[in-house]
PDB file of N, CA and C and ligand atoms in Angstrom:
ATOM      1  N   MET A   1      27.300  62.797  16.458  1.00  0.00           N
ATOM      2  CA  MET A   1      26.486  62.083  17.461  1.00  0.00           C
ATOM      3  C   MET A   1      25.831  61.349  17.656  1.00  0.00           C
ATOM      4  N   SER A   2      26.434  60.967  18.616  1.00  0.00           N
ATOM      5  CA  SER A   2      25.968  59.075  19.716  1.00  0.00           C
ATOM      6  C   SER A   2      25.127  58.086  19.273  1.00  0.00           C
ATOM      7  N   ASP A   3      24.913  56.855  19.510  1.00  0.00           N
ATOM      8  CA  ASP A   3      23.981  55.870  19.243  1.00  0.00           C
ATOM      9  C   ASP A   3      23.208  56.498  19.880  1.00  0.00           C
ATOM     10  N   SER A   4      22.411  56.867  20.662  1.00  0.00           N
ATOM     11  CA  SER A   4      21.054  57.158  21.026  1.00  0.00           C
ATOM     12  C   SER A   4      19.965  57.050  20.090  1.00  0.00           C
ATOM     13  N   ILE A   5      19.263  57.345  20.480  1.00  0.00           N
ATOM     14  CA  ILE A   5      18.234  57.698  19.366  1.00  0.00           C
ATOM     15  C   ILE A   5      17.006  57.535  19.767  1.00  0.00           C
ATOM     16  N   ALA A   6      15.893  59.086  20.425  1.00  0.00           N
ATOM     17  CA  ALA A   6      15.094  59.281  20.829  1.00  0.00           C
ATOM     18  C   ALA A   6      14.241  58.661  20.979  1.00  0.00           C
ATOM     19  N   CYS A   7      13.628  58.063  21.926  1.00  0.00           N
ATOM     20  CA  CYS A   7      12.596  56.945  22.310  1.00  0.00           C
ATOM     21  C   CYS A   7      11.406  57.510  22.051  1.00  0.00           C
ATOM     22  N   PRO A   8      11.010  55.961  20.966  1.00  0.00           N
ATOM     23  CA  PRO A   8       9.432  56.224  20.641  1.00  0.00           C
ATOM     24  C   PRO A   8       8.726  56.912  21.297  1.00  0.00           C
ATOM     25  N   GLN A   9       8.376  55.764  23.128  1.00  0.00           N
ATOM     26  CA  GLN A   9       7.492  56.394  23.866  1.00  0.00           C
ATOM     27  C   GLN A   9       7.704  57.850  24.924  1.00  0.00           C
ATOM     28  N   CYS A  10       9.233  57.657  25.388  1.00  0.00           N
ATOM     29  CA  CYS A  10       8.872  59.517  26.319  1.00  0.00           C
ATOM     30  C   CYS A  10      10.329  59.841  25.670  1.00  0.00           C
ATOM     31  N   THR A  11      10.485  59.477  24.496  1.00  0.00           N
ATOM     32  CA  THR A  11      11.171  60.562  23.374  1.00  0.00           C
ATOM     33  C   THR A  11      12.078  61.395  24.821  1.00  0.00           C
ATOM     34  N   LEU A  12      13.225  60.995  25.401  1.00  0.00           N
ATOM     35  CA  LEU A  12      14.340  60.463  25.739  1.00  0.00           C
ATOM     36  C   LEU A  12      15.072  60.219  25.220  1.00  0.00           C
ATOM     37  N   GLN A  13      16.371  61.024  25.213  1.00  0.00           N
ATOM     38  CA  GLN A  13      17.204  60.000  24.311  1.00  0.00           C
ATOM     39  C   GLN A  13      18.115  58.997  25.095  1.00  0.00           C
ATOM     40  N   ASN A  14      18.284  58.388  26.233  1.00  0.00           N
ATOM     41  CA  ASN A  14      18.505  57.197  26.826  1.00  0.00           C
ATOM     42  C   ASN A  14      18.877  56.007  26.978  1.00  0.00           C
ATOM     43  N   SER A  15      18.703  55.899  25.061  1.00  0.00           N
ATOM     44  CA  SER A  15      18.136  54.764  25.418  1.00  0.00           C
ATOM     45  C   SER A  15      20.045  53.970  24.341  1.00  0.00           C
ATOM     46  N   TYR A  16      20.055  52.741  24.549  1.00  0.00           N
ATOM     47  CA  TYR A  16      21.028  51.496  24.618  1.00  0.00           C
ATOM     48  C   TYR A  16      20.481  50.800  22.995  1.00  0.00           C
ATOM     49  N   PRO A  17      21.251  50.069  22.288  1.00  0.00           N
ATOM     50  CA  PRO A  17      21.436  49.268  21.906  1.00  0.00           C
ATOM     51  C   PRO A  17      21.117  47.859  22.892  1.00  0.00           C
ATOM     52  N   ASP A  18      20.725  46.967  22.079  1.00  0.00           N
ATOM     53  CA  ASP A  18      20.735  45.763  22.493  1.00  0.00           C
ATOM     54  C   ASP A  18      20.429  44.607  21.448  1.00  0.00           C
ATOM     55  N   GLY A  19      21.213  44.143  20.959  1.00  0.00           N
ATOM     56  CA  GLY A  19      21.105  42.572  20.317  1.00  0.00           C
ATOM     57  C   GLY A  19      20.822  43.661  18.433  1.00  0.00           C
ATOM     58  N   THR A  20      19.116  43.286  18.154  1.00  0.00           N
ATOM     59  CA  THR A  20      18.699  44.087  17.140  1.00  0.00           C
ATOM     60  C   THR A  20      18.143  45.470  18.545  1.00  0.00           C
ATOM     61  N   MET A  21      18.207  45.301  19.314  1.00  0.00           N
ATOM     62  CA  MET A  21      16.737  45.603  19.216  1.00  0.00           C
ATOM     63  C   MET A  21      17.367  47.496  20.167  1.00  0.00           C
ATOM     64  N   MET A  22      16.476  48.151  19.982  1.00  0.00           N
ATOM     65  CA  MET A  22      16.916  49.597  21.570  1.00  0.00           C
ATOM     66  C   MET A  22      15.839  49.361  22.363  1.00  0.00           C
ATOM     67  N   VAL A  23      16.581  49.984  23.241  1.00  0.00           N
ATOM     68  CA  VAL A  23      16.250  49.707  25.077  1.00  0.00           C
ATOM     69  C   VAL A  23      16.201  51.185  25.300  1.00  0.00           C
ATOM     70  N   CYS A  24      14.804  51.737  26.302  1.00  0.00           N
ATOM     71  CA  CYS A  24      14.872  53.211  26.512  1.00  0.00           C
ATOM     72  C   CYS A  24      15.244  52.401  27.961  1.00  0.00           C
ATOM     73  N   ALA A  25      16.526  53.643  28.321  1.00  0.00           N
ATOM     74  CA  ALA A  25      17.104  53.333  29.701  1.00  0.00           C
ATOM     75  C   ALA A  25      15.828  54.053  30.821  1.00  0.00           C
ATOM     76  N   ASP A  26      15.387  54.873  29.968  1.00  0.00           N
ATOM     77  CA  ASP A  26      14.606  55.733  31.044  1.00  0.00           C
ATOM     78  C   ASP A  26      12.465  55.010  32.060  1.00  0.00           C
ATOM     79  N   CYS A  27      12.229  54.720  30.611  1.00  0.00           N
ATOM     80  CA  CYS A  27      10.666  53.759  30.330  1.00  0.00           C
ATOM     81  C   CYS A  27      10.969  52.806  29.825  1.00  0.00           C
ATOM     82  N   GLY A  28      11.352  52.067  30.171  1.00  0.00           N
ATOM     83  CA  GLY A  28      12.231  50.369  29.567  1.00  0.00           C
ATOM     84  C   GLY A  28      11.176  50.352  27.569  1.00  0.00           C
ATOM     85  N   TYR A  29      10.931  50.736  27.421  1.00  0.00           N
ATOM     86  CA  TYR A  29      10.393  50.235  25.887  1.00  0.00           C
ATOM     87  C   TYR A  29      11.351  50.177  25.224  1.00  0.00           C
ATOM     88  N   GLU A  30      11.350  48.712  24.711  1.00  0.00           N
ATOM     89  CA  GLU A  30      12.738  48.279  23.311  1.00  0.00           C
ATOM     90  C   GLU A  30      11.428  48.147  21.937  1.00  0.00           C
ATOM     91  N   TRP A  31      11.954  48.521  21.260  1.00  0.00           N
ATOM     92  CA  TRP A  31      11.974  48.730  19.503  1.00  0.00           C
ATOM     93  C   TRP A  31      12.845  48.316  18.672  1.00  0.00           C
ATOM     94  N   LEU A  32      13.125  47.851  17.218  1.00  0.00           N
ATOM     95  CA  LEU A  32      13.457  47.540  16.798  1.00  0.00           C
ATOM     96  C   LEU A  32      15.050  48.085  16.936  1.00  0.00           C
ATOM     97  N   ALA A  33      16.074  48.489  16.543  1.00  0.00           N
ATOM     98  CA  ALA A  33      17.756  49.556  16.175  1.00  0.00           C
ATOM     99  C   ALA A  33      17.405  50.190  14.532  1.00  0.00           C
ATOM    100  N   HIS A  34      16.688  48.693  13.125  1.00  0.00           N
ATOM    101  CA  HIS A  34      16.945  49.409  12.512  1.00  0.00           C
ATOM    102  C   HIS A  34      15.893  49.619  12.267  1.00  0.00           C
ATOM    103  N   ALA A  35      14.630  50.616  12.307  1.00  0.00           N
ATOM    104  CA  ALA A  35      13.164  49.952  12.447  1.00  0.00           C
ATOM    105  C   ALA A  35      13.410  51.335  11.409  1.00  0.00           C
ATOM    106  N   PRO A  36      12.174  52.757  11.231  1.00  0.00           N
ATOM    107  CA  PRO A  36      12.262  52.747   9.741  1.00  0.00           C
ATOM    108  C   PRO A  36      13.587  53.611   9.270  1.00  0.00           C
ATOM    109  N   ALA A  37      13.538  53.744   8.667  1.00  0.00           N
ATOM    110  CA  ALA A  37      15.022  54.248   7.841  1.00  0.00           C
ATOM    111  C   ALA A  37      14.116  55.751   6.495  1.00  0.00           C
ATOM    112  N   GLU A  38      15.445  56.141   6.278  1.00  0.00           N
ATOM    113  CA  GLU A  38      14.650  57.188   5.890  1.00  0.00           C
ATOM    114  C   GLU A  38      12.756  57.401   4.062  1.00  0.00           C
ATOM    115  N   ALA A  39      14.524  55.611   3.527  1.00  0.00           N
ATOM    116  CA  ALA A  39      13.469  55.427   2.227  1.00  0.00           C
ATOM    117  C   ALA A  39      11.777  55.472   2.571  1.00  0.00           C
ATOM    118  N   SER A  40      11.351  54.339   3.619  1.00  0.00           N
ATOM    119  CA  SER A  40       9.678  53.775   4.528  1.00  0.00           C
ATOM    120  C   SER A  40       9.144  55.677   4.701  1.00  0.00           C
ATOM    121  N   VAL A  41       7.528  54.789   4.800  1.00  0.00           N
ATOM    122  CA  VAL A  41       6.711  55.787   4.707  1.00  0.00           C
ATOM    123  C   VAL A  41       6.322  56.338   6.111  1.00  0.00           C
ATOM    124  N   VAL A  42       5.761  56.794   6.778  1.00  0.00           N
ATOM    125  CA  VAL A  42       5.632  57.511   8.401  1.00  0.00           C
ATOM    126  C   VAL A  42       4.065  57.081   8.106  1.00  0.00           C
ATOM    127  N   VAL A  43       3.913  56.197   9.071  1.00  0.00           N
ATOM    128  CA  VAL A  43       2.545  55.899   9.581  1.00  0.00           C
ATOM    129  C   VAL A  43       1.860  56.569  10.335  1.00  0.00           C
ATOM    130  N   ARG A  44       0.647  56.742  10.391  1.00  0.00           N
ATOM    131  CA  ARG A  44       0.385  57.788  11.762  1.00  0.00           C
ATOM    132  C   ARG A  44      -1.242  57.153  12.010  1.00  0.00           C
ATOM    133  N   ASP A  45      -2.041  57.515  13.196  1.00  0.00           N
ATOM    134  CA  ASP A  45      -3.594  56.817  13.381  1.00  0.00           C
ATOM    135  C   ASP A  45      -3.981  58.072  13.202  1.00  0.00           C
ATOM    136  N   SER A  46      -5.417  58.092  13.656  1.00  0.00           N
ATOM    137  CA  SER A  46      -6.361  59.111  13.168  1.00  0.00           C
ATOM    138  C   SER A  46      -5.780  59.858  14.143  1.00  0.00           C
ATOM    139  N   ASN A  47      -5.673  60.327  14.387  1.00  0.00           N
ATOM    140  CA  ASN A  47      -4.751  61.978  15.413  1.00  0.00           C
ATOM    141  C   ASN A  47      -3.761  61.907  14.663  1.00  0.00           C
ATOM    142  N   GLY A  48      -2.605  61.207  13.856  1.00  0.00           N
ATOM    143  CA  GLY A  48      -1.518  61.922  13.689  1.00  0.00           C
ATOM    144  C   GLY A  48      -0.489  62.076  14.299  1.00  0.00           C
ATOM    145  N   ASN A  49      -0.964  60.307  15.390  1.00  0.00           N
ATOM    146  CA  ASN A  49       0.239  60.425  15.715  1.00  0.00           C
ATOM    147  C   ASN A  49       1.233  59.116  15.109  1.00  0.00           C
ATOM    148  N   VAL A  50       2.594  59.030  14.990  1.00  0.00           N
ATOM    149  CA  VAL A  50       2.788  58.182  14.728  1.00  0.00           C
ATOM    150  C   VAL A  50       3.193  56.859  14.690  1.00  0.00           C
ATOM    151  N   LEU A  51       2.950  55.825  13.938  1.00  0.00           N
ATOM    152  CA  LEU A  51       2.384  54.321  14.160  1.00  0.00           C
ATOM    153  C   LEU A  51       3.906  53.142  14.301  1.00  0.00           C
ATOM    154  N   ALA A  52       4.288  52.421  14.871  1.00  0.00           N
ATOM    155  CA  ALA A  52       5.579  52.340  14.605  1.00  0.00           C
ATOM    156  C   ALA A  52       5.767  50.830  15.206  1.00  0.00           C
ATOM    157  N   GLN A  53       5.916  49.567  13.931  1.00  0.00           N
ATOM    158  CA  GLN A  53       5.962  47.934  14.535  1.00  0.00           C
ATOM    159  C   GLN A  53       6.270  47.819  15.905  1.00  0.00           C
ATOM    160  N   GLY A  54       5.304  46.992  15.811  1.00  0.00           N
ATOM    161  CA  GLY A  54       4.826  46.616  17.147  1.00  0.00           C
ATOM    162  C   GLY A  54       4.580  47.270  19.006  1.00  0.00           C
ATOM    163  N   ASP A  55       3.432  48.789  18.169  1.00  0.00           N
ATOM    164  CA  ASP A  55       3.364  49.254  18.643  1.00  0.00           C
ATOM    165  C   ASP A  55       1.679  48.402  19.470  1.00  0.00           C
ATOM    166  N   THR A  56       0.691  49.283  20.326  1.00  0.00           N
ATOM    167  CA  THR A  56      -0.439  48.501  20.511  1.00  0.00           C
ATOM    168  C   THR A  56      -1.313  49.332  19.968  1.00  0.00           C
ATOM    169  N   VAL A  57      -2.865  49.669  19.284  1.00  0.00           N
ATOM    170  CA  VAL A  57      -3.646  50.265  18.528  1.00  0.00           C
ATOM    171  C   VAL A  57      -4.727  50.148  19.553  1.00  0.00           C
ATOM    172  N   VAL A  58      -5.756  50.739  19.083  1.00  0.00           N
ATOM    173  CA  VAL A  58      -7.208  50.531  19.481  1.00  0.00           C
ATOM    174  C   VAL A  58      -7.899  50.687  18.541  1.00  0.00           C
ATOM    175  N   VAL A  59      -8.836  49.259  18.207  1.00  0.00           N
ATOM    176  CA  VAL A  59      -9.928  50.145  17.361  1.00  0.00           C
ATOM    177  C   VAL A  59     -11.067  51.287  17.868  1.00  0.00           C
ATOM    178  N   ILE A  60     -10.974  52.658  16.511  1.00  0.00           N
ATOM    179  CA  ILE A  60     -11.778  52.761  17.395  1.00  0.00           C
ATOM    180  C   ILE A  60     -13.601  53.396  16.403  1.00  0.00           C
ATOM    181  N   LYS A  61     -14.267  52.867  15.866  1.00  0.00           N
ATOM    182  CA  LYS A  61     -15.581  51.892  15.593  1.00  0.00           C
ATOM    183  C   LYS A  61     -15.413  50.285  14.739  1.00  0.00           C
ATOM    184  N   ASP A  62     -16.872  50.564  15.277  1.00  0.00           N
ATOM    185  CA  ASP A  62     -16.938  48.418  14.839  1.00  0.00           C
ATOM    186  C   ASP A  62     -16.886  48.818  12.992  1.00  0.00           C
ATOM    187  N   LEU A  63     -15.420  47.312  12.660  1.00  0.00           N
ATOM    188  CA  LEU A  63     -16.006  47.803  11.074  1.00  0.00           C
ATOM    189  C   LEU A  63     -15.601  45.444  10.806  1.00  0.00           C
ATOM    190  N   LYS A  64     -16.207  46.014  10.179  1.00  0.00           N
ATOM    191  CA  LYS A  64     -16.555  45.017   9.150  1.00  0.00           C
ATOM    192  C   LYS A  64     -14.598  43.930   8.877  1.00  0.00           C
ATOM    193  N   VAL A  65     -15.307  42.888   8.700  1.00  0.00           N
ATOM    194  CA  VAL A  65     -13.573  41.977   8.120  1.00  0.00           C
ATOM    195  C   VAL A  65     -13.935  41.203   7.255  1.00  0.00           C
ATOM    196  N   LYS A  66     -13.354  41.863   6.735  1.00  0.00           N
ATOM    197  CA  LYS A  66     -13.332  40.691   4.932  1.00  0.00           C
ATOM    198  C   LYS A  66     -12.930  39.114   5.514  1.00  0.00           C
ATOM    199  N   GLY A  67     -13.589  38.042   5.333  1.00  0.00           N
ATOM    200  CA  GLY A  67     -13.334  36.915   5.374  1.00  0.00           C
ATOM    201  C   GLY A  67     -13.995  36.804   6.278  1.00  0.00           C
ATOM    202  N   SER A  68     -15.082  36.821   7.507  1.00  0.00           N
ATOM    203  CA  SER A  68     -15.197  37.094   8.647  1.00  0.00           C
ATOM    204  C   SER A  68     -16.566  37.183   9.207  1.00  0.00           C
ATOM    205  N   SER A  69     -17.708  37.012   9.823  1.00  0.00           N
ATOM    206  CA  SER A  69     -18.537  37.115  10.258  1.00  0.00           C
ATOM    207  C   SER A  69     -18.224  38.188  11.262  1.00  0.00           C
ATOM    208  N   ILE A  70     -17.535  37.480  12.124  1.00  0.00           N
ATOM    209  CA  ILE A  70     -17.213  38.171  13.538  1.00  0.00           C
ATOM    210  C   ILE A  70     -16.385  39.744  13.288  1.00  0.00           C
ATOM    211  N   PRO A  71     -17.310  40.766  13.835  1.00  0.00           N
ATOM    212  CA  PRO A  71     -17.365  41.922  12.532  1.00  0.00           C
ATOM    213  C   PRO A  71     -15.957  42.742  14.629  1.00  0.00           C
ATOM    214  N   LEU A  72     -14.756  43.450  14.033  1.00  0.00           N
ATOM    215  CA  LEU A  72     -13.974  44.099  15.054  1.00  0.00           C
ATOM    216  C   LEU A  72     -14.766  45.093  15.516  1.00  0.00           C
ATOM    217  N   LYS A  73     -14.686  44.272  16.883  1.00  0.00           N
ATOM    218  CA  LYS A  73     -15.769  46.316  17.534  1.00  0.00           C
ATOM    219  C   LYS A  73     -14.739  47.379  18.195  1.00  0.00           C
ATOM    220  N   GLN A  74     -15.420  48.542  17.438  1.00  0.00           N
ATOM    221  CA  GLN A  74     -14.482  49.981  18.163  1.00  0.00           C
ATOM    222  C   GLN A  74     -14.184  49.320  19.481  1.00  0.00           C
ATOM    223  N   GLY A  75     -12.594  49.104  20.401  1.00  0.00           N
ATOM    224  CA  GLY A  75     -12.352  50.052  21.722  1.00  0.00           C
ATOM    225  C   GLY A  75     -11.296  48.412  21.378  1.00  0.00           C
ATOM    226  N   THR A  76     -11.444  47.332  20.285  1.00  0.00           N
ATOM    227  CA  THR A  76     -10.520  46.283  20.456  1.00  0.00           C
ATOM    228  C   THR A  76      -9.290  46.981  19.744  1.00  0.00           C
ATOM    229  N   LEU A  77      -8.159  45.941  20.995  1.00  0.00           N
ATOM    230  CA  LEU A  77      -6.876  46.210  20.922  1.00  0.00           C
ATOM    231  C   LEU A  77      -5.859  45.666  20.270  1.00  0.00           C
ATOM    232  N   ILE A  78      -5.489  45.996  19.599  1.00  0.00           N
ATOM    233  CA  ILE A  78      -4.236  45.408  18.502  1.00  0.00           C
ATOM    234  C   ILE A  78      -3.413  45.276  19.211  1.00  0.00           C
ATOM    235  N   ARG A  79      -2.469  44.033  19.631  1.00  0.00           N
ATOM    236  CA  ARG A  79      -1.135  44.321  20.694  1.00  0.00           C
ATOM    237  C   ARG A  79      -0.340  44.048  19.135  1.00  0.00           C
ATOM    238  N   GLY A  80       1.181  44.474  18.860  1.00  0.00           N
ATOM    239  CA  GLY A  80       2.398  44.061  18.737  1.00  0.00           C
ATOM    240  C   GLY A  80       1.756  44.151  16.513  1.00  0.00           C
ATOM    241  N   ILE A  81       1.954  45.482  16.319  1.00  0.00           N
ATOM    242  CA  ILE A  81       1.094  46.204  14.801  1.00  0.00           C
ATOM    243  C   ILE A  81       2.413  45.322  13.973  1.00  0.00           C
ATOM    244  N   ARG A  82       2.487  45.460  12.754  1.00  0.00           N
ATOM    245  CA  ARG A  82       2.976  45.306  12.379  1.00  0.00           C
ATOM    246  C   ARG A  82       3.036  46.288  11.014  1.00  0.00           C
ATOM    247  N   LEU A  83       3.632  47.175  10.158  1.00  0.00           N
ATOM    248  CA  LEU A  83       4.028  47.786   9.345  1.00  0.00           C
ATOM    249  C   LEU A  83       3.983  47.047   8.121  1.00  0.00           C
ATOM    250  N   VAL A  84       3.057  48.080   6.885  1.00  0.00           N
ATOM    251  CA  VAL A  84       2.891  48.212   5.588  1.00  0.00           C
ATOM    252  C   VAL A  84       4.476  48.109   4.864  1.00  0.00           C
ATOM    253  N   GLU A  85       4.470  47.527   4.221  1.00  0.00           N
ATOM    254  CA  GLU A  85       6.684  48.100   3.807  1.00  0.00           C
ATOM    255  C   GLU A  85       5.077  49.162   2.331  1.00  0.00           C
ATOM    256  N   ASP A  86       5.892  50.166   2.572  1.00  0.00           N
ATOM    257  CA  ASP A  86       5.963  51.022   0.815  1.00  0.00           C
ATOM    258  C   ASP A  86       4.257  51.293   1.524  1.00  0.00           C
ATOM    259  N   ASP A  87       3.401  51.092   2.551  1.00  0.00           N
ATOM    260  CA  ASP A  87       1.775  51.967   2.678  1.00  0.00           C
ATOM    261  C   ASP A  87       1.149  52.267   3.875  1.00  0.00           C
ATOM    262  N   ALA A  88       0.956  53.782   3.755  1.00  0.00           N
ATOM    263  CA  ALA A  88       1.008  53.985   5.160  1.00  0.00           C
ATOM    264  C   ALA A  88      -0.663  54.324   5.931  1.00  0.00           C
ATOM    265  N   GLU A  89      -1.363  53.658   4.374  1.00  0.00           N
ATOM    266  CA  GLU A  89      -2.964  54.086   4.751  1.00  0.00           C
ATOM    267  C   GLU A  89      -2.503  52.656   6.404  1.00  0.00           C
ATOM    268  N   HIS A  90      -1.983  51.764   6.225  1.00  0.00           N
ATOM    269  CA  HIS A  90      -2.484  50.058   5.857  1.00  0.00           C
ATOM    270  C   HIS A  90      -1.879  49.245   7.105  1.00  0.00           C
ATOM    271  N   ILE A  91      -1.742  49.088   8.788  1.00  0.00           N
ATOM    272  CA  ILE A  91      -0.895  47.950   9.362  1.00  0.00           C
ATOM    273  C   ILE A  91      -1.732  46.735   9.012  1.00  0.00           C
ATOM    274  N   GLU A  92      -1.343  45.222   9.892  1.00  0.00           N
ATOM    275  CA  GLU A  92      -1.251  44.550  10.068  1.00  0.00           C
ATOM    276  C   GLU A  92      -0.771  44.759  11.115  1.00  0.00           C
ATOM    277  N   GLY A  93      -2.356  44.053  11.949  1.00  0.00           N
ATOM    278  CA  GLY A  93      -2.566  42.632  13.362  1.00  0.00           C
ATOM    279  C   GLY A  93      -3.077  41.553  13.439  1.00  0.00           C
ATOM    280  N   ASN A  94      -3.220  41.297  14.523  1.00  0.00           N
ATOM    281  CA  ASN A  94      -4.001  40.366  15.697  1.00  0.00           C
ATOM    282  C   ASN A  94      -4.695  40.827  16.084  1.00  0.00           C
ATOM    283  N   SER A  95      -6.236  40.492  16.390  1.00  0.00           N
ATOM    284  CA  SER A  95      -6.767  41.184  17.084  1.00  0.00           C
ATOM    285  C   SER A  95      -6.746  39.120  18.753  1.00  0.00           C
ATOM    286  N   ASP A  96      -7.246  39.772  19.400  1.00  0.00           N
ATOM    287  CA  ASP A  96      -8.071  38.652  19.978  1.00  0.00           C
ATOM    288  C   ASP A  96      -8.213  37.223  19.859  1.00  0.00           C
ATOM    289  N   LYS A  97      -9.188  37.932  19.420  1.00  0.00           N
ATOM    290  CA  LYS A  97     -10.295  36.917  18.483  1.00  0.00           C
ATOM    291  C   LYS A  97     -10.198  36.414  16.645  1.00  0.00           C
ATOM    292  N   ILE A  98      -9.294  37.774  16.112  1.00  0.00           N
ATOM    293  CA  ILE A  98      -8.974  37.589  14.830  1.00  0.00           C
ATOM    294  C   ILE A  98      -7.627  37.214  14.665  1.00  0.00           C
ATOM    295  N   LYS A  99      -6.746  36.542  13.378  1.00  0.00           N
ATOM    296  CA  LYS A  99      -5.609  36.908  13.207  1.00  0.00           C
ATOM    297  C   LYS A  99      -4.919  37.661  12.178  1.00  0.00           C
ATOM    298  N   GLY A 100      -4.516  37.897  11.657  1.00  0.00           N
ATOM    299  CA  GLY A 100      -3.786  38.198  10.339  1.00  0.00           C
ATOM    300  C   GLY A 100      -4.655  39.401  10.229  1.00  0.00           C
ATOM    301  N   LEU A 101      -5.371  40.411  10.465  1.00  0.00           N
ATOM    302  CA  LEU A 101      -5.459  41.862   9.562  1.00  0.00           C
ATOM    303  C   LEU A 101      -5.685  43.149  10.089  1.00  0.00           C
ATOM    304  N   VAL A 102      -5.670  43.225   8.142  1.00  0.00           N
ATOM    305  CA  VAL A 102      -5.386  44.784   7.936  1.00  0.00           C
ATOM    306  C   VAL A 102      -5.877  45.588   7.965  1.00  0.00           C
ATOM    307  N   LEU A 103      -5.554  46.103   8.693  1.00  0.00           N
ATOM    308  CA  LEU A 103      -6.482  47.691   8.761  1.00  0.00           C
ATOM    309  C   LEU A 103      -6.038  49.053   8.477  1.00  0.00           C
ATOM    310  N   LYS A 104      -7.048  49.935   8.523  1.00  0.00           N
ATOM    311  CA  LYS A 104      -7.179  50.938   7.581  1.00  0.00           C
ATOM    312  C   LYS A 104      -6.516  52.181   9.144  1.00  0.00           C
ATOM    313  N   THR A 105      -5.967  52.770   8.699  1.00  0.00           N
ATOM    314  CA  THR A 105      -4.600  53.499   9.964  1.00  0.00           C
ATOM    315  C   THR A 105      -5.874  54.561  10.286  1.00  0.00           C
ATOM    316  N   CYS A 106      -7.004  55.101   9.797  1.00  0.00           N
ATOM    317  CA  CYS A 106      -8.133  56.223   9.332  1.00  0.00           C
ATOM    318  C   CYS A 106      -8.909  55.920  10.857  1.00  0.00           C
ATOM    319  N   PHE A 107      -8.844  54.125  11.117  1.00  0.00           N
ATOM    320  CA  PHE A 107      -9.666  53.888  12.097  1.00  0.00           C
ATOM    321  C   PHE A 107      -8.926  53.130  13.007  1.00  0.00           C
ATOM    322  N   LEU A 108      -8.106  53.830  13.721  1.00  0.00           N
ATOM    323  CA  LEU A 108      -6.476  53.598  15.020  1.00  0.00           C
ATOM    324  C   LEU A 108      -6.646  54.548  15.275  1.00  0.00           C
ATOM    325  N   ARG A 109      -6.099  54.093  16.387  1.00  0.00           N
ATOM    326  CA  ARG A 109      -5.587  55.374  17.409  1.00  0.00           C
ATOM    327  C   ARG A 109      -4.714  54.405  18.006  1.00  0.00           C
ATOM    328  N   LYS A 110      -3.270  54.843  18.466  1.00  0.00           N
ATOM    329  CA  LYS A 110      -2.557  54.590  19.114  1.00  0.00           C
ATOM    330  C   LYS A 110      -3.055  54.353  20.961  1.00  0.00           C
ATOM    331  N   ALA A 111      -2.532  53.394  21.580  1.00  0.00           N
ATOM    332  CA  ALA A 111      -2.985  52.778  22.545  1.00  0.00           C
ATOM    333  C   ALA A 111      -1.947  53.996  23.503  1.00  0.00           C
TER     334      ALA A 111
HETATM  335 ZN1   ZN B  13      12.304  55.993  26.476  1.00  0.00          ZN
END
């Protein structure tokens, strides 16, 4: 086994470690080297694509936001999502207008 891990973005295996990050030599994508371990849940979007820490997702329908009068509009980008430990149904992230969102992954699609 080499140190290379398949790039989550382009799936090529020319990645190299850079501090705590892995960097893909092909597409330049960076991700946390010690991301999902075997014990963690796999988080998938509405299309069944696997979501990873730091991904950008798009909201696929208008959503009410708890504690906010502003609805989250369909098409809103959520950048740099965070996975919720042991919870495959939700991710955390910020939109441009609303911080600290917790969103159901069934209403999201990988951007
Ligand atoms: Zn890549």
